mmCIF file of C-alpha atoms and ligand atoms in Angstrom:
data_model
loop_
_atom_site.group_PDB
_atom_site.id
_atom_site.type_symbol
_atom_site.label_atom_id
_atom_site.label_comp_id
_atom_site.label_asym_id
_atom_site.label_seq_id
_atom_site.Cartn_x
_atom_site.Cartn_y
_atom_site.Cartn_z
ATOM 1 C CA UNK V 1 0.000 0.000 0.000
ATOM 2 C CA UNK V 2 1.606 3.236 -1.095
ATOM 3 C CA UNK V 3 1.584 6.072 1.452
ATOM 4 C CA UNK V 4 0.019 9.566 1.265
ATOM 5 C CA UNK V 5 1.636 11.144 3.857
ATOM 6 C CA UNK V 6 4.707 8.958 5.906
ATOM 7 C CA UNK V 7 5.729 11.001 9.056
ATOM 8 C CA UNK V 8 8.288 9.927 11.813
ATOM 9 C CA UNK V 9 9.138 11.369 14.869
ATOM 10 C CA UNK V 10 8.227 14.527 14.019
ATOM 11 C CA UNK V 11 8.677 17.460 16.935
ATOM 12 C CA UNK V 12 7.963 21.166 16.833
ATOM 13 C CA UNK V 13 9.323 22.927 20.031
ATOM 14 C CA UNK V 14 8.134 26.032 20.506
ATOM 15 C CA UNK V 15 10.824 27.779 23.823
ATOM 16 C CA UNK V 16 9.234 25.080 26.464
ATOM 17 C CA UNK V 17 6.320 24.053 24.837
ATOM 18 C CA UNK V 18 6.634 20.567 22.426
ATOM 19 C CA UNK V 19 3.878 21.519 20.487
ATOM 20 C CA UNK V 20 4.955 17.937 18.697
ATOM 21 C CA UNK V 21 6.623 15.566 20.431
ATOM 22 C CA UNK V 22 7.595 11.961 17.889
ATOM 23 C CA UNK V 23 4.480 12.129 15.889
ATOM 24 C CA UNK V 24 4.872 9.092 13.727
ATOM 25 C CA UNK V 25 1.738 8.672 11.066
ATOM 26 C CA UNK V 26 1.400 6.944 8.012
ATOM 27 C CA UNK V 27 -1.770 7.956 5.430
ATOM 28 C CA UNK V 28 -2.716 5.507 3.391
ATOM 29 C CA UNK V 29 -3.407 6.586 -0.486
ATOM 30 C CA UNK V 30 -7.105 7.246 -1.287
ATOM 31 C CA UNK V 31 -8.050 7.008 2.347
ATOM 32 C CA UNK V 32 -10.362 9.638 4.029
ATOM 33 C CA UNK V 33 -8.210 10.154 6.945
ATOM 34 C CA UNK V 34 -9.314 11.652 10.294
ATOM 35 C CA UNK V 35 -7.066 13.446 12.356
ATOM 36 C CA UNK V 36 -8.695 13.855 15.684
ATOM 37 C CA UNK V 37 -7.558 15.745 18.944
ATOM 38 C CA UNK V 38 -8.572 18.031 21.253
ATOM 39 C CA UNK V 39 -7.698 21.730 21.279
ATOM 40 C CA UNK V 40 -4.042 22.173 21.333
ATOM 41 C CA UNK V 41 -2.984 18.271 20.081
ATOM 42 C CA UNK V 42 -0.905 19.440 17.683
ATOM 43 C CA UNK V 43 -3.132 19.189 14.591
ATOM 44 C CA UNK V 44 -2.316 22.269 13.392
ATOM 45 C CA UNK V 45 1.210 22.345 13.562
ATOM 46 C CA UNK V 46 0.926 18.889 11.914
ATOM 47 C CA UNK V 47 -0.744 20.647 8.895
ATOM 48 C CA UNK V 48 1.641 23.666 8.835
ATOM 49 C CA UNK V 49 4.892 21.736 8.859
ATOM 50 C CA UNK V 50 3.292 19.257 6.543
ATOM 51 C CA UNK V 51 2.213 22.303 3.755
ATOM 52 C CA UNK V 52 5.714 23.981 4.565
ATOM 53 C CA UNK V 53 4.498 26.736 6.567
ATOM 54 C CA UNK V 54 6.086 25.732 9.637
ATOM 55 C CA UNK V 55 9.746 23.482 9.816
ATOM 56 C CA UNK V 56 10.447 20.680 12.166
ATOM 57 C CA UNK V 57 12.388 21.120 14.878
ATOM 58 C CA UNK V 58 13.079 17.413 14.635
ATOM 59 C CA UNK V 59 11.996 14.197 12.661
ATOM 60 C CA UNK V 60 10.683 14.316 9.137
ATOM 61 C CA UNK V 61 7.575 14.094 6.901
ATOM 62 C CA UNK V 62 6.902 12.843 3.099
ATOM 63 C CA UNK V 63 4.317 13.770 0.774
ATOM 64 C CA UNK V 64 4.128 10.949 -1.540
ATOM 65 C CA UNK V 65 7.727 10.143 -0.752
ATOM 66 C CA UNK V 66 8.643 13.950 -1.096
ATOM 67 C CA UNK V 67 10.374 14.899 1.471
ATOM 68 C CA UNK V 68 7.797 18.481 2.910
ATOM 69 C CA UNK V 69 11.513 20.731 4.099
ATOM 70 C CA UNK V 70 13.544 19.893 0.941
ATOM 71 C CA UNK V 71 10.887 19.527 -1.773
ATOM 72 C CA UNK V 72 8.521 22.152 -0.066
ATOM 73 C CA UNK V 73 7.437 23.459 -4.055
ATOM 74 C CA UNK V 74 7.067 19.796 -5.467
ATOM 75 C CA UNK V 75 4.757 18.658 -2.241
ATOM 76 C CA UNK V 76 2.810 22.223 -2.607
ATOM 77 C CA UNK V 77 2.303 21.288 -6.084
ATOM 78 C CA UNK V 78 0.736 17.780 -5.072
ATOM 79 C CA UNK V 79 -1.444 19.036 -2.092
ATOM 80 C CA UNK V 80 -4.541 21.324 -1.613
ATOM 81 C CA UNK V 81 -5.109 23.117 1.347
ATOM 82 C CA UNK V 82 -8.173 24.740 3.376
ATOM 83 C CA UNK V 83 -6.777 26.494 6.611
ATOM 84 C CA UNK V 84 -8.375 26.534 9.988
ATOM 85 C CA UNK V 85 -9.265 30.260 9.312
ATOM 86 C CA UNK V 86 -9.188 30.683 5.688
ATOM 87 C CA UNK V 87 -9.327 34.628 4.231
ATOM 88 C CA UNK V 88 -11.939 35.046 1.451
ATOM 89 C CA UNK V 89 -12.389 38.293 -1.254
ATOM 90 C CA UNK V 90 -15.812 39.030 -0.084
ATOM 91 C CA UNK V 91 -16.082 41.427 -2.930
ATOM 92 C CA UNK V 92 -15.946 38.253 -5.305
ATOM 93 C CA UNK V 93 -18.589 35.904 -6.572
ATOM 94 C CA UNK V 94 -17.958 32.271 -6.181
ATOM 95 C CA UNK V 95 -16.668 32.084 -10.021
ATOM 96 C CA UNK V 96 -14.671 35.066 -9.577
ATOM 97 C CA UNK V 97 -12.682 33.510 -6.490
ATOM 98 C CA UNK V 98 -12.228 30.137 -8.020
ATOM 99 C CA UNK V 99 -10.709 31.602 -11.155
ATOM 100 C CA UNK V 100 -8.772 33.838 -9.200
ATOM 101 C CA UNK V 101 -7.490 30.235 -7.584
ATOM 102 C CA UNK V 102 -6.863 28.951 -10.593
ATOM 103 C CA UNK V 103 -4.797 31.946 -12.199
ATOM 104 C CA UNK V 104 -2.594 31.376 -8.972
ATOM 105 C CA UNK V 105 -1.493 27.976 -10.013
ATOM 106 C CA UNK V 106 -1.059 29.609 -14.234
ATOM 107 C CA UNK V 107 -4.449 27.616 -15.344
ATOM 108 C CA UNK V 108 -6.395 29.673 -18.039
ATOM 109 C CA UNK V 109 -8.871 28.700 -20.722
ATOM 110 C CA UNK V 110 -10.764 25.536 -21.064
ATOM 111 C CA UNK V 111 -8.906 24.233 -18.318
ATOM 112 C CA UNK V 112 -9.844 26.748 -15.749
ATOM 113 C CA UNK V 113 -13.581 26.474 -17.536
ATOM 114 C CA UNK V 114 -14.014 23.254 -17.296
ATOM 115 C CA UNK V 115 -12.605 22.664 -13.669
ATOM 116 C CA UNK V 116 -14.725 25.998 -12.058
ATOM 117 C CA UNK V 117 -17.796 24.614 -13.428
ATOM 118 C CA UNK V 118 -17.065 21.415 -11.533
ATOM 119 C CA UNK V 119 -15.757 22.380 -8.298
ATOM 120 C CA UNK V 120 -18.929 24.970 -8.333
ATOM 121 C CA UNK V 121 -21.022 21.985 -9.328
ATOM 122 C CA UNK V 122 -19.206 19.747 -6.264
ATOM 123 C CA UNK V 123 -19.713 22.612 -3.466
ATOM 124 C CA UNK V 124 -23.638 23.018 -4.464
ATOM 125 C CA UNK V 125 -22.548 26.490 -5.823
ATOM 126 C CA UNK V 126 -23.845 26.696 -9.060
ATOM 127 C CA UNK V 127 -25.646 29.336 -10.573
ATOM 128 C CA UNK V 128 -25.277 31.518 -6.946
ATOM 129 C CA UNK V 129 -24.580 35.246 -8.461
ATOM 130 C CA UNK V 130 -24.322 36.771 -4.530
ATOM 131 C CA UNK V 131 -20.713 37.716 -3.730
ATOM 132 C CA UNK V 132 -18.772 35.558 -0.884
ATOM 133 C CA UNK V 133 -19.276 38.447 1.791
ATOM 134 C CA UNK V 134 -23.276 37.651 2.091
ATOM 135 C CA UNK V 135 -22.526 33.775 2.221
ATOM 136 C CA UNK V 136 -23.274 31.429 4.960
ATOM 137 C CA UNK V 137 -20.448 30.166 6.944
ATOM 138 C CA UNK V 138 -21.325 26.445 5.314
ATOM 139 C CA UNK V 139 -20.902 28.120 1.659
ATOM 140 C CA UNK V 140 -17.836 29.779 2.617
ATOM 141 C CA UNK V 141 -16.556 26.421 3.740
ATOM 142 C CA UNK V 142 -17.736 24.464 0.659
ATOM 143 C CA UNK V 143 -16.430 27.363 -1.145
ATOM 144 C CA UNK V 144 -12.877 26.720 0.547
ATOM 145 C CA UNK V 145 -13.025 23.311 -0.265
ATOM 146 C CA UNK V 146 -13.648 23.897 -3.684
ATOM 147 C CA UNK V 147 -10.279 26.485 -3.653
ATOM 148 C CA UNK V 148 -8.206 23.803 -2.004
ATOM 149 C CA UNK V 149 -9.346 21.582 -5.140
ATOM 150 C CA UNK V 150 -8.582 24.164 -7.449
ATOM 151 C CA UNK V 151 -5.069 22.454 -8.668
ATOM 152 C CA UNK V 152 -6.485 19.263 -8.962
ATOM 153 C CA UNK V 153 -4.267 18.082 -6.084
ATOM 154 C CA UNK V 154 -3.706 14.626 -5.362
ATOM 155 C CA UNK V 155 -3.773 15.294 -1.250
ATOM 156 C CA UNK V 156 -6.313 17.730 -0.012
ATOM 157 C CA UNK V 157 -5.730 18.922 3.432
ATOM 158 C CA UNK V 158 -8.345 20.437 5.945
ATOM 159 C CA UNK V 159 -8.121 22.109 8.908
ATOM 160 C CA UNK V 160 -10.804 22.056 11.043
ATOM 161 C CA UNK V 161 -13.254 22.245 7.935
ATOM 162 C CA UNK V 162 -16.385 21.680 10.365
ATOM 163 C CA UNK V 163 -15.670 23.200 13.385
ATOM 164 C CA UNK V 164 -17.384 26.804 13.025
ATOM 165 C CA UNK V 165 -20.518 25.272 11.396
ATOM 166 C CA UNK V 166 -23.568 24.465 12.501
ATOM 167 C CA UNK V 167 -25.813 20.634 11.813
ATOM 168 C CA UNK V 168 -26.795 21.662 8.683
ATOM 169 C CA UNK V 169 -23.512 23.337 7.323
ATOM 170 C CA UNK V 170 -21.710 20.593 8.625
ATOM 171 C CA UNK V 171 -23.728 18.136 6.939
ATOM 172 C CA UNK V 172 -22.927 20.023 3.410
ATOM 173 C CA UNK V 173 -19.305 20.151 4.117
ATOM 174 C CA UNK V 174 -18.966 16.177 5.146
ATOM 175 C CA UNK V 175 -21.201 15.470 1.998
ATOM 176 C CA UNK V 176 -18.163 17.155 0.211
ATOM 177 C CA UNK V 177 -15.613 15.191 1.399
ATOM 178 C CA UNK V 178 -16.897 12.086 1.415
ATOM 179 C CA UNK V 179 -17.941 12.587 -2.655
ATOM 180 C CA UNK V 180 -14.401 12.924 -2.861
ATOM 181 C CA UNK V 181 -13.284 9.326 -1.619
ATOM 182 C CA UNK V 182 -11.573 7.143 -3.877
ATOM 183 C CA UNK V 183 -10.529 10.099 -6.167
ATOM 184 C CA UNK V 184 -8.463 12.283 -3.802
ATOM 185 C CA UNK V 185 -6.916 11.524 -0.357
ATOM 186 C CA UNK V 186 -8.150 13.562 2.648
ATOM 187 C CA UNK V 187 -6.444 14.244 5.647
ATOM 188 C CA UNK V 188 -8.395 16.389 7.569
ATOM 189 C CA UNK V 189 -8.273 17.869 11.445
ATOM 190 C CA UNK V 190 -11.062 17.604 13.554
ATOM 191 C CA UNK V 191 -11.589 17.647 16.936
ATOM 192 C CA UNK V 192 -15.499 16.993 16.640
ATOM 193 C CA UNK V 193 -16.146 12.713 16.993
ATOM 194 C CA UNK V 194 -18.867 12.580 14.990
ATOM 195 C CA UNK V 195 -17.703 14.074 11.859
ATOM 196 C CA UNK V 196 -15.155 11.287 12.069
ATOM 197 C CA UNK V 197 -17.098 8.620 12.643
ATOM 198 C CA UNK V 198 -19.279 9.489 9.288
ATOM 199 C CA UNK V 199 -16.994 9.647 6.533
ATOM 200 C CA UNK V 200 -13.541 8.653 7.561
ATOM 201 C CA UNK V 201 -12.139 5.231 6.796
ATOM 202 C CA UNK V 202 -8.752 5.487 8.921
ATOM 203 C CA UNK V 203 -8.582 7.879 12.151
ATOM 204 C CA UNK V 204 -5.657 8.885 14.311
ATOM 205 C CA UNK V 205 -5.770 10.175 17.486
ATOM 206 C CA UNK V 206 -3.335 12.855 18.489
ATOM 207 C CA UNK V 207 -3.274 13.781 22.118
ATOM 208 C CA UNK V 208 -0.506 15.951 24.082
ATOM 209 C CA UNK V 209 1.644 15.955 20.610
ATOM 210 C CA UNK V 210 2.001 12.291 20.086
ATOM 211 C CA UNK V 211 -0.514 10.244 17.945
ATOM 212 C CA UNK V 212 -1.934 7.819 20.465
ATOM 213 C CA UNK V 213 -3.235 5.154 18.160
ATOM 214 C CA UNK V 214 -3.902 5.014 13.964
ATOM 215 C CA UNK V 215 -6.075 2.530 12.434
ATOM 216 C CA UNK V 216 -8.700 1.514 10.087
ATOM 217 C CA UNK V 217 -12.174 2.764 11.864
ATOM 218 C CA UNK V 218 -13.827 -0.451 12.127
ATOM 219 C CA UNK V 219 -10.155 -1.738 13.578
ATOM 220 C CA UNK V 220 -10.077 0.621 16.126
ATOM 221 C CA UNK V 221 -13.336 -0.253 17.345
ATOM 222 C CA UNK V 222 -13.169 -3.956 17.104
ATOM 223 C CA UNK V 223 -9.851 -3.624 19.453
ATOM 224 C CA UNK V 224 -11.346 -1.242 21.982
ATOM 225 C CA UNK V 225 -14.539 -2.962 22.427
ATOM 226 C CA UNK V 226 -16.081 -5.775 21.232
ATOM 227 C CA UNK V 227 -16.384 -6.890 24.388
ATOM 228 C CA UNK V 228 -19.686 -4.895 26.557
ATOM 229 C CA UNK V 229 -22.479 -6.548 27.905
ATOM 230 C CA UNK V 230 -25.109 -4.399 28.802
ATOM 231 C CA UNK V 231 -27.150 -5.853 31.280
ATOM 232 C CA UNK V 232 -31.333 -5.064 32.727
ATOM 233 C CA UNK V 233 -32.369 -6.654 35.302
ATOM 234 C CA UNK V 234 -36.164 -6.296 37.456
ATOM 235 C CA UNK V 235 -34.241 -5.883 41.389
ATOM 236 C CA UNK V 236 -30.996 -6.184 42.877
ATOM 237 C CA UNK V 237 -29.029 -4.801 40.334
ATOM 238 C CA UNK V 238 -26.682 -3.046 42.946
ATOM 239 C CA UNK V 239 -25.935 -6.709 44.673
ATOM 240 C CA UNK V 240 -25.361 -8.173 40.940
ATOM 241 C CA UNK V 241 -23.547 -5.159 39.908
ATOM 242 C CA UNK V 242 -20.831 -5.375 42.773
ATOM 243 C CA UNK V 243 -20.927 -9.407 42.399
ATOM 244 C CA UNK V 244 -20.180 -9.364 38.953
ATOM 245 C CA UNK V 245 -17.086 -6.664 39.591
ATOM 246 C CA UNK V 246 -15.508 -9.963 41.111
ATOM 247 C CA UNK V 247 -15.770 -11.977 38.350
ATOM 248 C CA UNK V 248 -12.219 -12.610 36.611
ATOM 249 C CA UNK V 249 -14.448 -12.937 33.272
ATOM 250 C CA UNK V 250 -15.487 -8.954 34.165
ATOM 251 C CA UNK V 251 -12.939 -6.253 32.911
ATOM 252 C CA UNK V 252 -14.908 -3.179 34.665
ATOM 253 C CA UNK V 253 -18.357 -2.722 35.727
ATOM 254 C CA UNK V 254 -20.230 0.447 35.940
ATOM 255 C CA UNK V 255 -23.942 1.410 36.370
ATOM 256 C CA UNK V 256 -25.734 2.477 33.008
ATOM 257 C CA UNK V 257 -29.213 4.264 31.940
ATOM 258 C CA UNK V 258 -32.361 3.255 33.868
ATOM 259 C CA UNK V 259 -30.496 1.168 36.355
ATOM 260 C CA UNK V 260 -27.959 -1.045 34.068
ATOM 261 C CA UNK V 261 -25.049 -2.660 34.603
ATOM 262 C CA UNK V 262 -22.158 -1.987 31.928
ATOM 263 C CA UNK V 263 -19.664 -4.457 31.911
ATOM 264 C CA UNK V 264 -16.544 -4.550 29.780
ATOM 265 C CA UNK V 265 -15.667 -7.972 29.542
ATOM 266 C CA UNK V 266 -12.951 -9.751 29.611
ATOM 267 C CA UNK V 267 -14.360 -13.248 28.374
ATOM 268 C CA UNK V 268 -17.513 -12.339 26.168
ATOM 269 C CA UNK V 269 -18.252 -16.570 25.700
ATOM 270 C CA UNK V 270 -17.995 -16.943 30.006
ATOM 271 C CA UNK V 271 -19.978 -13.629 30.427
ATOM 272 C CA UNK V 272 -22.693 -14.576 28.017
ATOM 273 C CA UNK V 273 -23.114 -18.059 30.300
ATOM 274 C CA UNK V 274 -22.762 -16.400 33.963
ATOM 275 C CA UNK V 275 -24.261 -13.581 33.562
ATOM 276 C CA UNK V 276 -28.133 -15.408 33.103
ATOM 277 C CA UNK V 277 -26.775 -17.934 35.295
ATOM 278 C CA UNK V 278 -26.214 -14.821 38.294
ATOM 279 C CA UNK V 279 -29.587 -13.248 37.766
ATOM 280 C CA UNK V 280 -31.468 -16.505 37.651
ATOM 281 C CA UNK V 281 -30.266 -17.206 41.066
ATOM 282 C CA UNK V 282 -30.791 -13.884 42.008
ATOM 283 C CA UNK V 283 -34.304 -14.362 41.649
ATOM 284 C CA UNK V 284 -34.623 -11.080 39.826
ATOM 285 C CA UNK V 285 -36.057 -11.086 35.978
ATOM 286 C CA UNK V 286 -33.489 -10.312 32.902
ATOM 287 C CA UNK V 287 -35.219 -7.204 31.116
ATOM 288 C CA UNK V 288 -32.116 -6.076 28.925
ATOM 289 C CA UNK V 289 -29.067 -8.754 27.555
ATOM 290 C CA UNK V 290 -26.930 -6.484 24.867
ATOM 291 C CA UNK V 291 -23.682 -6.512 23.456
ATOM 292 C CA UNK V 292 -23.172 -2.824 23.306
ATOM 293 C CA UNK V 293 -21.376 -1.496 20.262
ATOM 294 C CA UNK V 294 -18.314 0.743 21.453
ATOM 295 C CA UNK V 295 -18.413 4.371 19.947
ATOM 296 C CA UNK V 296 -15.224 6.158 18.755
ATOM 297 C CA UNK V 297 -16.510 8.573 21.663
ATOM 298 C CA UNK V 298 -15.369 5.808 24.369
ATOM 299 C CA UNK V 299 -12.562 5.265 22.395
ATOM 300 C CA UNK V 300 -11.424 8.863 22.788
ATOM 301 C CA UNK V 301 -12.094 9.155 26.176
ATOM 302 C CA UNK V 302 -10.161 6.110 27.062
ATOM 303 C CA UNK V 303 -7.015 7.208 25.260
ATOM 304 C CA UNK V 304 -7.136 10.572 25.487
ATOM 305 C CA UNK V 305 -9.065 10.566 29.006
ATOM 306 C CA UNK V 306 -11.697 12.767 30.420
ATOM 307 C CA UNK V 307 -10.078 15.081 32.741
ATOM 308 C CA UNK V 308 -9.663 18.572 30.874
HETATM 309 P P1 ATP X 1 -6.560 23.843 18.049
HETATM 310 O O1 ATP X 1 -7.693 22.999 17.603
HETATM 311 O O2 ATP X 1 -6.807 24.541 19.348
HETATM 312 O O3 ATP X 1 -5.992 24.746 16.992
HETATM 313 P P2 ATP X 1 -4.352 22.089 17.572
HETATM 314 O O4 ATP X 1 -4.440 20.636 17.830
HETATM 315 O O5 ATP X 1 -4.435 22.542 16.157
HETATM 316 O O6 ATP X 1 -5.417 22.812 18.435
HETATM 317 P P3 ATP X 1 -1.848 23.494 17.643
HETATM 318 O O7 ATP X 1 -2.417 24.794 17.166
HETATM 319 O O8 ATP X 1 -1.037 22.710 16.686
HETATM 320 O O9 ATP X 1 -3.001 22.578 18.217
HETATM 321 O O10 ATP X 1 -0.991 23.791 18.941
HETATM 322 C C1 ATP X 1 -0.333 22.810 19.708
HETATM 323 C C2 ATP X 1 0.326 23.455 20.898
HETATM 324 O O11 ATP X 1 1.400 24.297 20.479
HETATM 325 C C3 ATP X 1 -0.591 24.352 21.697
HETATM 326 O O12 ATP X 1 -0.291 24.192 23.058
HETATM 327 C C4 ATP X 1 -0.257 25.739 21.240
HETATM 328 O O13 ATP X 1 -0.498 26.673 22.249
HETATM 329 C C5 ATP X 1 1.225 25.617 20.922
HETATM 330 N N1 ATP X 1 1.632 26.527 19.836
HETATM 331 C C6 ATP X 1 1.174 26.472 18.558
HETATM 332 N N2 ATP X 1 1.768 27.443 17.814
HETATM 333 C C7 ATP X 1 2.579 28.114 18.631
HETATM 334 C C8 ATP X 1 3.462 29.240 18.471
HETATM 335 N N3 ATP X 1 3.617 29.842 17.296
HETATM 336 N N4 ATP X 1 4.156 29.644 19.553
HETATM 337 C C9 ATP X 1 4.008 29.034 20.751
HETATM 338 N N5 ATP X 1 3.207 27.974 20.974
HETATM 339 C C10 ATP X 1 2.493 27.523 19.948
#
């Protein structure tokens, strides 16, 4: 599998601060990648040093084996980018910006045509004569998107692209980017779970500076937690609660909605037997026996942890 974007022990210092501290990440070609972290991760700085805005302090990065310090022109040529705060022309019409794009990177004629009516066809754009300054924020985005594609670029990155938007906007903007899988590879920062969760097929998890854990979505979950029981019972859940905490098959126990018990488990096939077993001789009814699917959320919190 070639490799997007191959990145190893990269650090930014900033005087005390490690604003990166060993990030090693590798992005697959033609994946939708999500790069998740909470405020002040690192994503950013990932993003700068990766479009040569920003140099390493340490470690190194590739753009499709390009290395980003030495062949920073080469790697721009390659990539499209959408800041976390991108500046617009306000005075301009949606055309009017995207061939002003274009004209940065020497396209003219047909070229530039054919490629504004697409991208304005892509971001839902078409045939809006209003200039930028009386868009929504969700046009603006799509708008920015559109920019970033502007070069055809073989890497589109995106900082952020959801974060000032609201359900709606959002919506639009992830529409985008997932139209663009298979044709393009996106790598794109986000510290919002669910965007993640709806159109990305690898995620990392950047906490702190370092990258925590990378893998295919449905990896990631399948190694966090296939294992939860969730279980209802009619009375004594307490009693059952604390008696299945000491069972070796039990990883962690915790009290759900409406009076559940959670249980991570340790041995799904022994839980599934003595866990029936328990309430039976309880004497209490079973009202609720689920395998609970783990959510990226519990994911997050686990490896990142809650305490901010
Ligand atoms: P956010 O979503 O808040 O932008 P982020 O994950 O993009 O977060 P970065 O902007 O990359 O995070 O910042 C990582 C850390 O480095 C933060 O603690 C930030 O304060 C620090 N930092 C970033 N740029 C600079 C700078 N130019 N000088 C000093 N510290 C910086």
């Amino acid at each position: 599998m070639s490799a997007a974007i191959e990145i190893t022990g990269l650090t930014k210092v900033y005087g005390e601060k490690r604003a990166l501290d060993g990030v090693d990440l590798e992005v697959p070609a033609g994946s939708i990648f999500g790069f998740l972290g909470p405020n002040g991760a690192g994503k950013t700085t990932t993003l700068r040093i990766l479009t040569g805005l920003a140099h390493p302090s340490a470690g190194e990065a590739r753009v499709f084996g390009r290395d980003v310090v030495s062949a920073t022109n080469e790697v721009r040529a390659d990539i499209g980018f959408l800041p976390d705060v991108p500046g617009y022309y306000e005075w301009m019409t949606a055309p009017e910006f995207l061939r002003f794009a274009g004209h940065l990177f020497g396209l003219t004629g047909s070229v530039l045509d054919d490629r504004v009516e697409a991208l304005l066809d892509l971001a839902g754009l078409t045939g809006v004569t209003q200039k930028v300054g009386g868009f929504s924020r969700g046009m603006k985005q799509r708008l920015g998107v559109a920019q970033a594609l502007i070069n055809a670029p073989k890497l589109l990155m995106l900082d952020e692209p959801t974060s000032a938007l609201d359900p709606i906007g959002r919506k639009e903007v992830l529409d985008m980017i997932a139209s663009l899988g298979g044709r393009t590879t996106v790598f794109f920062s986000t510290h919002i779970l669910s965007d993640v969760e709806r159109v990305c097929d690898t995620v990392a998890i950047l906490h702190e500076g370092r990258v925590v854990t990378q893998a295919p979505m449905g990896e990631l979950k399948a190694r966090y937690g296939t294992s939860k029981l969730v279980v209802g019972v009619t009375g004594g859940a307490d009693a059952l609660a604390v008696r299945f905490a000491a069972e070796p098959w039990a990883a962690e126990v915790a009290r759900g909605e409406n009076g559940s018990i959670e249980i991570t488990v340790a041995d799904l096939a022994e839980a599934r037997r003595a866990v029936p077993a328990a309430v039976t001789e309880a004497g209490v009814g079973l009202t609720r026996f689920e395998s609970g699917e783990v959510s990226l959320e519990e994911v997050f919190v686990d490896l990142v942890g809650g305490e901010r």
